[in-house]
Amino acid sequence: MTATANEQKPILVFDSGIGGLTVLREARVLMPERGFIYVADDAGFPYGGWEEQALRERIIGLFAKLLMEHNPEVCIIACNTAFTLAGADLRAAFPQMTFVGTVPAIKPAAERTRSGLVSVLATPGTVKRAYTRDLIQSFATQCHVRLVGSENLARMAEAYIRGDAVSDDAVRSEIDQCFVEKEGRKTDIVVLACTHYPFMANIFRRLAPWPVDWLDPAEAIARRARSLLPQAVDAIHPDNFDFAVFTSGAPDFPTRRLMQGFGLKA
Ligand code: DGL
């Protein structure tokens, strides 16, 4: 029997803030028939500076509640900082749930670079992770990989996407370290290893000292989720369904307006 729209469970997309929206917009293109629940742990934002064990416990605790309340079919963890830390713990704690993760796109970068110089722009949490070091060990030993942990970019992206001005100098000082020159070669790929950053890609391009490929994994994550979900031929998107959940319980007006712009009730 073919499933109907009403029988399809929603997809839950999770991030510490608004960064997961960069993944949500790709997921929607590939799965227009699905309902989406966007969860922002804004009460815990930013994740980048959290002590690891405390953040792990927070994320597991949140999911115990979220899964019970929303009963999704799949959860997309649209946050490198969360998934590189707690992805395996989530899968172990909730074995009945499918989690699609987000990890720094080091493997595709290592495959594509011509100069052999790759930079990974991420939160301080993600650059510290054993998971990130393992990705480099497994897939990029032939490259020179520079890890750049940015203290402020996630916050700046939050401000920028809500319509606040961000200064060129402030952005430049966060991305400058990504640009390496070595023996006549230059960095040619910068991995955007925080889902907030693609919102600022236009600014990065304008301020870059030379052109590089800014690698955004959003589409690949959406494709992975699509591949795991059955597609009912007659399924249509459930009417008026998609909504956002903020762990603070109190998103401000610019945030609610932003969510509405993404077709989410907040
Ligand atoms: N968007 C998150 C990521 O992909 C991190 C933002 C933060 O909470 O610092 O890593």
PDB file of C-alpha atoms and ligand atoms in Angstrom:
ATOM      1  CA  MET A   1       0.000   0.000   0.000  1.00  0.00           C
ATOM      2  CA  THR A   2       1.255   3.467  -0.853  1.00  0.00           C
ATOM      3  CA  ALA A   3       1.582   5.911   2.012  1.00  0.00           C
ATOM      4  CA  THR A   4      -0.500   9.060   1.807  1.00  0.00           C
ATOM      5  CA  ALA A   5       0.607  12.532   2.864  1.00  0.00           C
ATOM      6  CA  ASN A   6      -1.139  12.171   6.193  1.00  0.00           C
ATOM      7  CA  GLU A   7       0.732   9.000   6.988  1.00  0.00           C
ATOM      8  CA  GLN A   8       4.162  10.530   6.423  1.00  0.00           C
ATOM      9  CA  LYS A   9       6.025  11.553   9.517  1.00  0.00           C
ATOM     10  CA  PRO A  10       7.890  14.878   9.498  1.00  0.00           C
ATOM     11  CA  ILE A  11      11.602  15.539   9.294  1.00  0.00           C
ATOM     12  CA  LEU A  12      13.203  17.282  12.237  1.00  0.00           C
ATOM     13  CA  VAL A  13      16.108  19.633  11.474  1.00  0.00           C
ATOM     14  CA  PHE A  14      18.242  20.612  14.469  1.00  0.00           C
ATOM     15  CA  ASP A  15      20.846  23.307  15.101  1.00  0.00           C
ATOM     16  CA  SER A  16      21.975  25.561  17.925  1.00  0.00           C
ATOM     17  CA  GLY A  17      20.531  28.546  16.077  1.00  0.00           C
ATOM     18  CA  ILE A  18      19.597  29.647  12.590  1.00  0.00           C
ATOM     19  CA  GLY A  19      22.453  27.827  10.805  1.00  0.00           C
ATOM     20  CA  GLY A  20      20.402  24.714  10.104  1.00  0.00           C
ATOM     21  CA  LEU A  21      18.172  26.799   7.850  1.00  0.00           C
ATOM     22  CA  THR A  22      20.928  26.530   5.218  1.00  0.00           C
ATOM     23  CA  VAL A  23      20.301  22.773   5.287  1.00  0.00           C
ATOM     24  CA  LEU A  24      16.520  23.062   5.587  1.00  0.00           C
ATOM     25  CA  ARG A  25      16.270  25.043   2.352  1.00  0.00           C
ATOM     26  CA  GLU A  26      18.113  22.286   0.440  1.00  0.00           C
ATOM     27  CA  ALA A  27      16.131  19.527   2.142  1.00  0.00           C
ATOM     28  CA  ARG A  28      12.886  21.169   1.083  1.00  0.00           C
ATOM     29  CA  VAL A  29      13.947  21.236  -2.552  1.00  0.00           C
ATOM     30  CA  LEU A  30      14.617  17.486  -2.494  1.00  0.00           C
ATOM     31  CA  MET A  31      11.690  16.517  -0.261  1.00  0.00           C
ATOM     32  CA  PRO A  32       8.863  18.928  -1.051  1.00  0.00           C
ATOM     33  CA  GLU A  33       6.300  16.360   0.047  1.00  0.00           C
ATOM     34  CA  ARG A  34       7.597  16.250   3.625  1.00  0.00           C
ATOM     35  CA  GLY A  35       6.623  18.317   6.631  1.00  0.00           C
ATOM     36  CA  PHE A  36       9.511  19.937   8.510  1.00  0.00           C
ATOM     37  CA  ILE A  37      10.068  20.856  12.136  1.00  0.00           C
ATOM     38  CA  TYR A  38      12.988  23.201  12.688  1.00  0.00           C
ATOM     39  CA  VAL A  39      14.506  23.141  16.168  1.00  0.00           C
ATOM     40  CA  ALA A  40      16.937  25.819  17.327  1.00  0.00           C
ATOM     41  CA  ASP A  41      18.565  25.351  20.709  1.00  0.00           C
ATOM     42  CA  ASP A  42      18.849  29.097  21.057  1.00  0.00           C
ATOM     43  CA  ALA A  43      18.922  28.797  24.849  1.00  0.00           C
ATOM     44  CA  GLY A  44      22.234  26.945  24.440  1.00  0.00           C
ATOM     45  CA  PHE A  45      23.654  29.065  21.603  1.00  0.00           C
ATOM     46  CA  PRO A  46      26.502  29.311  20.741  1.00  0.00           C
ATOM     47  CA  TYR A  47      27.628  25.686  20.983  1.00  0.00           C
ATOM     48  CA  GLY A  48      31.187  26.535  19.914  1.00  0.00           C
ATOM     49  CA  GLY A  49      32.513  27.312  23.392  1.00  0.00           C
ATOM     50  CA  TRP A  50      30.740  24.612  25.451  1.00  0.00           C
ATOM     51  CA  GLU A  51      32.616  22.092  27.550  1.00  0.00           C
ATOM     52  CA  GLU A  52      32.196  18.745  25.753  1.00  0.00           C
ATOM     53  CA  GLN A  53      30.541  16.562  28.382  1.00  0.00           C
ATOM     54  CA  ALA A  54      28.031  19.233  29.373  1.00  0.00           C
ATOM     55  CA  LEU A  55      27.055  19.837  25.756  1.00  0.00           C
ATOM     56  CA  ARG A  56      26.736  16.109  25.062  1.00  0.00           C
ATOM     57  CA  GLU A  57      24.359  15.724  28.008  1.00  0.00           C
ATOM     58  CA  ARG A  58      22.351  18.747  26.967  1.00  0.00           C
ATOM     59  CA  ILE A  59      21.868  17.446  23.427  1.00  0.00           C
ATOM     60  CA  ILE A  60      20.863  13.938  24.538  1.00  0.00           C
ATOM     61  CA  GLY A  61      18.420  15.399  27.062  1.00  0.00           C
ATOM     62  CA  LEU A  62      16.878  17.664  24.430  1.00  0.00           C
ATOM     63  CA  PHE A  63      16.390  14.799  22.001  1.00  0.00           C
ATOM     64  CA  ALA A  64      14.702  12.602  24.586  1.00  0.00           C
ATOM     65  CA  LYS A  65      12.048  15.316  24.745  1.00  0.00           C
ATOM     66  CA  LEU A  66      11.967  16.265  21.065  1.00  0.00           C
ATOM     67  CA  LEU A  67      11.513  12.697  19.841  1.00  0.00           C
ATOM     68  CA  MET A  68       8.679  12.109  22.240  1.00  0.00           C
ATOM     69  CA  GLU A  69       6.919  15.356  21.399  1.00  0.00           C
ATOM     70  CA  HIS A  70       7.309  15.338  17.622  1.00  0.00           C
ATOM     71  CA  ASN A  71       7.793  11.712  16.577  1.00  0.00           C
ATOM     72  CA  PRO A  72       9.805  12.525  13.414  1.00  0.00           C
ATOM     73  CA  GLU A  73      10.803   9.960  10.818  1.00  0.00           C
ATOM     74  CA  VAL A  74      14.346  11.272  10.503  1.00  0.00           C
ATOM     75  CA  CYS A  75      16.418  13.851  12.384  1.00  0.00           C
ATOM     76  CA  ILE A  76      18.928  15.940  10.491  1.00  0.00           C
ATOM     77  CA  ILE A  77      21.564  17.262  12.868  1.00  0.00           C
ATOM     78  CA  ALA A  78      22.377  20.368  10.861  1.00  0.00           C
ATOM     79  CA  CYS A  79      25.186  21.399  13.175  1.00  0.00           C
ATOM     80  CA  ASN A  80      28.827  20.330  12.929  1.00  0.00           C
ATOM     81  CA  THR A  81      29.530  21.327  16.515  1.00  0.00           C
ATOM     82  CA  ALA A  82      26.742  19.096  17.823  1.00  0.00           C
ATOM     83  CA  PHE A  83      27.163  16.137  15.513  1.00  0.00           C
ATOM     84  CA  THR A  84      30.953  15.778  15.723  1.00  0.00           C
ATOM     85  CA  LEU A  85      30.514  15.629  19.482  1.00  0.00           C
ATOM     86  CA  ALA A  86      27.273  13.770  20.071  1.00  0.00           C
ATOM     87  CA  GLY A  87      26.357  12.003  16.816  1.00  0.00           C
ATOM     88  CA  ALA A  88      27.448   8.567  18.040  1.00  0.00           C
ATOM     89  CA  ASP A  89      25.823   9.129  21.451  1.00  0.00           C
ATOM     90  CA  LEU A  90      22.531  10.115  19.832  1.00  0.00           C
ATOM     91  CA  ARG A  91      22.516   6.977  17.713  1.00  0.00           C
ATOM     92  CA  ALA A  92      23.328   4.853  20.749  1.00  0.00           C
ATOM     93  CA  ALA A  93      20.723   6.524  22.957  1.00  0.00           C
ATOM     94  CA  PHE A  94      17.919   6.408  20.353  1.00  0.00           C
ATOM     95  CA  PRO A  95      18.611   3.348  18.187  1.00  0.00           C
ATOM     96  CA  GLN A  96      15.117   3.405  16.655  1.00  0.00           C
ATOM     97  CA  MET A  97      15.712   6.853  15.133  1.00  0.00           C
ATOM     98  CA  THR A  98      17.625   7.689  11.958  1.00  0.00           C
ATOM     99  CA  PHE A  99      20.064  10.567  12.418  1.00  0.00           C
ATOM    100  CA  VAL A 100      21.604  12.287   9.415  1.00  0.00           C
ATOM    101  CA  GLY A 101      24.711  14.125  10.494  1.00  0.00           C
ATOM    102  CA  THR A 102      26.773  17.115   9.469  1.00  0.00           C
ATOM    103  CA  VAL A 103      30.543  16.824   9.586  1.00  0.00           C
ATOM    104  CA  PRO A 104      33.266  19.039   8.112  1.00  0.00           C
ATOM    105  CA  ALA A 105      33.487  18.336   4.362  1.00  0.00           C
ATOM    106  CA  ILE A 106      37.171  17.408   4.578  1.00  0.00           C
ATOM    107  CA  LYS A 107      36.916  14.353   2.328  1.00  0.00           C
ATOM    108  CA  PRO A 108      35.391  16.151  -0.686  1.00  0.00           C
ATOM    109  CA  ALA A 109      37.783  19.052  -0.167  1.00  0.00           C
ATOM    110  CA  ALA A 110      40.788  16.716  -0.196  1.00  0.00           C
ATOM    111  CA  GLU A 111      39.493  15.112  -3.399  1.00  0.00           C
ATOM    112  CA  ARG A 112      38.972  18.433  -5.156  1.00  0.00           C
ATOM    113  CA  THR A 113      41.898  20.602  -4.112  1.00  0.00           C
ATOM    114  CA  ARG A 114      44.482  21.298  -6.787  1.00  0.00           C
ATOM    115  CA  SER A 115      46.942  23.185  -4.641  1.00  0.00           C
ATOM    116  CA  GLY A 116      46.804  20.696  -1.751  1.00  0.00           C
ATOM    117  CA  LEU A 117      46.085  23.547   0.670  1.00  0.00           C
ATOM    118  CA  VAL A 118      42.687  23.308   2.314  1.00  0.00           C
ATOM    119  CA  SER A 119      41.276  25.295   5.215  1.00  0.00           C
ATOM    120  CA  VAL A 120      38.431  24.337   7.518  1.00  0.00           C
ATOM    121  CA  LEU A 121      36.493  27.262   8.964  1.00  0.00           C
ATOM    122  CA  ALA A 122      34.477  26.130  11.978  1.00  0.00           C
ATOM    123  CA  THR A 123      33.550  26.869  15.568  1.00  0.00           C
ATOM    124  CA  PRO A 124      36.250  26.433  18.241  1.00  0.00           C
ATOM    125  CA  GLY A 125      34.379  23.288  19.346  1.00  0.00           C
ATOM    126  CA  THR A 126      34.491  21.631  15.928  1.00  0.00           C
ATOM    127  CA  VAL A 127      38.186  22.311  15.336  1.00  0.00           C
ATOM    128  CA  LYS A 128      39.009  20.723  18.708  1.00  0.00           C
ATOM    129  CA  ARG A 129      37.037  17.537  18.106  1.00  0.00           C
ATOM    130  CA  ALA A 130      38.700  14.144  17.800  1.00  0.00           C
ATOM    131  CA  TYR A 131      36.150  13.526  15.016  1.00  0.00           C
ATOM    132  CA  THR A 132      37.613  16.349  12.932  1.00  0.00           C
ATOM    133  CA  ARG A 133      41.203  15.156  13.466  1.00  0.00           C
ATOM    134  CA  ASP A 134      40.118  11.639  12.458  1.00  0.00           C
ATOM    135  CA  LEU A 135      38.596  12.955   9.219  1.00  0.00           C
ATOM    136  CA  ILE A 136      41.914  14.571   8.358  1.00  0.00           C
ATOM    137  CA  GLN A 137      43.824  11.378   9.247  1.00  0.00           C
ATOM    138  CA  SER A 138      41.476   9.234   7.181  1.00  0.00           C
ATOM    139  CA  PHE A 139      41.003  11.363   4.094  1.00  0.00           C
ATOM    140  CA  ALA A 140      43.436  14.241   3.858  1.00  0.00           C
ATOM    141  CA  THR A 141      46.925  13.192   4.921  1.00  0.00           C
ATOM    142  CA  GLN A 142      48.176  14.161   1.448  1.00  0.00           C
ATOM    143  CA  CYS A 143      46.959  17.765   1.993  1.00  0.00           C
ATOM    144  CA  HIS A 144      47.958  20.604   4.211  1.00  0.00           C
ATOM    145  CA  VAL A 145      44.810  21.235   6.252  1.00  0.00           C
ATOM    146  CA  ARG A 146      44.542  24.385   8.309  1.00  0.00           C
ATOM    147  CA  LEU A 147      41.880  24.376  11.019  1.00  0.00           C
ATOM    148  CA  VAL A 148      40.508  27.830  11.746  1.00  0.00           C
ATOM    149  CA  GLY A 149      38.317  28.076  14.848  1.00  0.00           C
ATOM    150  CA  SER A 150      36.259  31.229  14.794  1.00  0.00           C
ATOM    151  CA  GLU A 151      35.016  32.645  18.086  1.00  0.00           C
ATOM    152  CA  ASN A 152      32.575  35.115  16.596  1.00  0.00           C
ATOM    153  CA  LEU A 153      31.343  34.139  13.154  1.00  0.00           C
ATOM    154  CA  ALA A 154      28.303  32.118  14.246  1.00  0.00           C
ATOM    155  CA  ARG A 155      27.072  35.088  16.280  1.00  0.00           C
ATOM    156  CA  MET A 156      27.831  37.444  13.414  1.00  0.00           C
ATOM    157  CA  ALA A 157      25.879  35.232  11.013  1.00  0.00           C
ATOM    158  CA  GLU A 158      22.914  35.281  13.407  1.00  0.00           C
ATOM    159  CA  ALA A 159      23.005  39.069  13.462  1.00  0.00           C
ATOM    160  CA  TYR A 160      23.519  39.398   9.721  1.00  0.00           C
ATOM    161  CA  ILE A 161      20.652  37.107   8.755  1.00  0.00           C
ATOM    162  CA  ARG A 162      18.317  39.073  11.034  1.00  0.00           C
ATOM    163  CA  GLY A 163      19.234  42.233   9.175  1.00  0.00           C
ATOM    164  CA  ASP A 164      21.969  43.792  11.349  1.00  0.00           C
ATOM    165  CA  ALA A 165      25.066  45.288   9.735  1.00  0.00           C
ATOM    166  CA  VAL A 166      28.362  43.450  10.164  1.00  0.00           C
ATOM    167  CA  SER A 167      31.621  45.226   9.605  1.00  0.00           C
ATOM    168  CA  ASP A 168      33.983  44.068   6.868  1.00  0.00           C
ATOM    169  CA  ASP A 169      36.950  44.373   9.210  1.00  0.00           C
ATOM    170  CA  ALA A 170      35.332  42.129  11.801  1.00  0.00           C
ATOM    171  CA  VAL A 171      34.566  39.448   9.202  1.00  0.00           C
ATOM    172  CA  ARG A 172      38.010  39.773   7.629  1.00  0.00           C
ATOM    173  CA  SER A 173      39.725  39.147  10.935  1.00  0.00           C
ATOM    174  CA  GLU A 174      37.731  35.906  11.385  1.00  0.00           C
ATOM    175  CA  ILE A 175      38.506  34.500   7.913  1.00  0.00           C
ATOM    176  CA  ASP A 176      42.033  35.833   7.284  1.00  0.00           C
ATOM    177  CA  GLN A 177      43.727  32.781   8.741  1.00  0.00           C
ATOM    178  CA  CYS A 178      42.092  30.564   6.112  1.00  0.00           C
ATOM    179  CA  PHE A 179      44.359  31.941   3.419  1.00  0.00           C
ATOM    180  CA  VAL A 180      47.702  30.189   3.320  1.00  0.00           C
ATOM    181  CA  GLU A 181      50.550  30.615   0.814  1.00  0.00           C
ATOM    182  CA  LYS A 182      53.196  27.932   0.769  1.00  0.00           C
ATOM    183  CA  GLU A 183      55.964  27.270  -1.726  1.00  0.00           C
ATOM    184  CA  GLY A 184      54.171  29.197  -4.455  1.00  0.00           C
ATOM    185  CA  ARG A 185      50.838  27.485  -3.814  1.00  0.00           C
ATOM    186  CA  LYS A 186      47.729  28.982  -2.274  1.00  0.00           C
ATOM    187  CA  THR A 187      44.698  27.691  -0.403  1.00  0.00           C
ATOM    188  CA  ASP A 188      42.052  26.895  -2.995  1.00  0.00           C
ATOM    189  CA  ILE A 189      39.254  25.418  -0.859  1.00  0.00           C
ATOM    190  CA  VAL A 190      37.740  26.652   2.389  1.00  0.00           C
ATOM    191  CA  VAL A 191      35.342  24.194   4.002  1.00  0.00           C
ATOM    192  CA  LEU A 192      32.377  25.933   5.621  1.00  0.00           C
ATOM    193  CA  ALA A 193      32.239  23.620   8.624  1.00  0.00           C
ATOM    194  CA  CYS A 194      29.543  25.483  10.503  1.00  0.00           C
ATOM    195  CA  THR A 195      26.047  25.622   9.052  1.00  0.00           C
ATOM    196  CA  HIS A 196      25.762  29.306   9.938  1.00  0.00           C
ATOM    197  CA  TYR A 197      28.530  30.342   7.585  1.00  0.00           C
ATOM    198  CA  PRO A 198      26.931  29.817   4.149  1.00  0.00           C
ATOM    199  CA  PHE A 199      24.660  32.753   4.985  1.00  0.00           C
ATOM    200  CA  MET A 200      27.763  34.924   4.851  1.00  0.00           C
ATOM    201  CA  ALA A 201      29.381  33.345   1.798  1.00  0.00           C
ATOM    202  CA  ASN A 202      28.833  36.446  -0.330  1.00  0.00           C
ATOM    203  CA  ILE A 203      30.716  38.569   2.169  1.00  0.00           C
ATOM    204  CA  PHE A 204      33.488  35.970   2.410  1.00  0.00           C
ATOM    205  CA  ARG A 205      33.832  35.981  -1.387  1.00  0.00           C
ATOM    206  CA  ARG A 206      34.066  39.735  -1.511  1.00  0.00           C
ATOM    207  CA  LEU A 207      36.649  39.944   1.272  1.00  0.00           C
ATOM    208  CA  ALA A 208      38.814  36.986   0.272  1.00  0.00           C
ATOM    209  CA  PRO A 209      42.373  37.975  -0.708  1.00  0.00           C
ATOM    210  CA  TRP A 210      42.068  35.565  -3.648  1.00  0.00           C
ATOM    211  CA  PRO A 211      39.225  33.451  -5.031  1.00  0.00           C
ATOM    212  CA  VAL A 212      38.693  30.075  -3.386  1.00  0.00           C
ATOM    213  CA  ASP A 213      35.960  27.465  -3.467  1.00  0.00           C
ATOM    214  CA  TRP A 214      33.784  27.858  -0.320  1.00  0.00           C
ATOM    215  CA  LEU A 215      32.518  24.347   0.278  1.00  0.00           C
ATOM    216  CA  ASP A 216      28.978  24.171   1.689  1.00  0.00           C
ATOM    217  CA  PRO A 217      27.790  20.628   2.495  1.00  0.00           C
ATOM    218  CA  ALA A 218      24.067  21.522   2.774  1.00  0.00           C
ATOM    219  CA  GLU A 219      23.014  19.911  -0.480  1.00  0.00           C
ATOM    220  CA  ALA A 220      24.953  16.707   0.227  1.00  0.00           C
ATOM    221  CA  ILE A 221      23.289  16.434   3.643  1.00  0.00           C
ATOM    222  CA  ALA A 222      19.860  16.882   2.076  1.00  0.00           C
ATOM    223  CA  ARG A 223      20.666  14.225  -0.551  1.00  0.00           C
ATOM    224  CA  ARG A 224      21.702  11.814   2.178  1.00  0.00           C
ATOM    225  CA  ALA A 225      18.412  12.377   4.014  1.00  0.00           C
ATOM    226  CA  ARG A 226      16.455  11.942   0.778  1.00  0.00           C
ATOM    227  CA  SER A 227      18.209   8.646   0.085  1.00  0.00           C
ATOM    228  CA  LEU A 228      17.107   7.271   3.450  1.00  0.00           C
ATOM    229  CA  LEU A 229      13.442   8.120   3.074  1.00  0.00           C
ATOM    230  CA  PRO A 230      10.818   6.290   1.083  1.00  0.00           C
ATOM    231  CA  GLN A 231       9.087   8.511  -1.447  1.00  0.00           C
ATOM    232  CA  ALA A 232       5.382   7.842  -1.729  1.00  0.00           C
ATOM    233  CA  VAL A 233       4.218   8.603  -5.274  1.00  0.00           C
ATOM    234  CA  ASP A 234       1.019  10.321  -4.205  1.00  0.00           C
ATOM    235  CA  ALA A 235       2.482  12.141  -1.208  1.00  0.00           C
ATOM    236  CA  ILE A 236       1.902  15.857  -0.938  1.00  0.00           C
ATOM    237  CA  HIS A 237       3.193  18.308   1.620  1.00  0.00           C
ATOM    238  CA  PRO A 238       0.872  18.444   4.652  1.00  0.00           C
ATOM    239  CA  ASP A 239      -1.046  21.712   4.608  1.00  0.00           C
ATOM    240  CA  ASN A 240       0.191  24.514   6.808  1.00  0.00           C
ATOM    241  CA  PHE A 241       2.445  22.209   8.801  1.00  0.00           C
ATOM    242  CA  ASP A 242       6.052  23.425   9.010  1.00  0.00           C
ATOM    243  CA  PHE A 243       7.045  25.138  12.222  1.00  0.00           C
ATOM    244  CA  ALA A 244      10.036  26.182  14.314  1.00  0.00           C
ATOM    245  CA  VAL A 245      10.725  25.373  17.949  1.00  0.00           C
ATOM    246  CA  PHE A 246      13.039  27.553  20.053  1.00  0.00           C
ATOM    247  CA  THR A 247      14.348  26.088  23.282  1.00  0.00           C
ATOM    248  CA  SER A 248      14.260  29.562  24.856  1.00  0.00           C
ATOM    249  CA  GLY A 249      10.536  29.520  24.176  1.00  0.00           C
ATOM    250  CA  ALA A 250      10.721  33.175  23.272  1.00  0.00           C
ATOM    251  CA  PRO A 251      12.087  34.068  19.849  1.00  0.00           C
ATOM    252  CA  ASP A 252      12.179  37.824  19.269  1.00  0.00           C
ATOM    253  CA  PHE A 253      10.371  39.605  16.472  1.00  0.00           C
ATOM    254  CA  PRO A 254      13.223  39.573  13.891  1.00  0.00           C
ATOM    255  CA  THR A 255      13.644  35.837  14.518  1.00  0.00           C
ATOM    256  CA  ARG A 256       9.950  35.112  14.047  1.00  0.00           C
ATOM    257  CA  ARG A 257       9.966  37.183  10.879  1.00  0.00           C
ATOM    258  CA  LEU A 258      12.993  35.256   9.638  1.00  0.00           C
ATOM    259  CA  MET A 259      11.245  31.949  10.325  1.00  0.00           C
ATOM    260  CA  GLN A 260       8.179  33.117   8.459  1.00  0.00           C
ATOM    261  CA  GLY A 261      10.426  33.990   5.522  1.00  0.00           C
ATOM    262  CA  PHE A 262      11.478  30.350   5.552  1.00  0.00           C
ATOM    263  CA  GLY A 263       7.852  29.228   5.666  1.00  0.00           C
ATOM    264  CA  LEU A 264       7.993  28.190   9.315  1.00  0.00           C
ATOM    265  CA  LYS A 265       5.470  29.124  11.967  1.00  0.00           C
ATOM    266  CA  ALA A 266       7.211  30.340  15.102  1.00  0.00           C
TER     267      ALA A 266
HETATM  268  N1  DGL B   1      25.753  25.915  13.315  1.00  0.00           N
HETATM  269  C1  DGL B   1      26.640  25.242  14.194  1.00  0.00           C
HETATM  270  C2  DGL B   1      27.614  24.346  13.435  1.00  0.00           C
HETATM  271  O1  DGL B   1      27.344  23.893  12.330  1.00  0.00           O
HETATM  272  C3  DGL B   1      27.398  26.010  15.247  1.00  0.00           C
HETATM  273  C4  DGL B   1      27.019  27.338  15.753  1.00  0.00           C
HETATM  274  C5  DGL B   1      27.330  27.542  17.242  1.00  0.00           C
HETATM  275  O2  DGL B   1      26.443  27.204  18.014  1.00  0.00           O
HETATM  276  O3  DGL B   1      28.415  27.984  17.616  1.00  0.00           O
HETATM  277  O4  DGL B   1      28.665  24.040  13.920  1.00  0.00           O
END
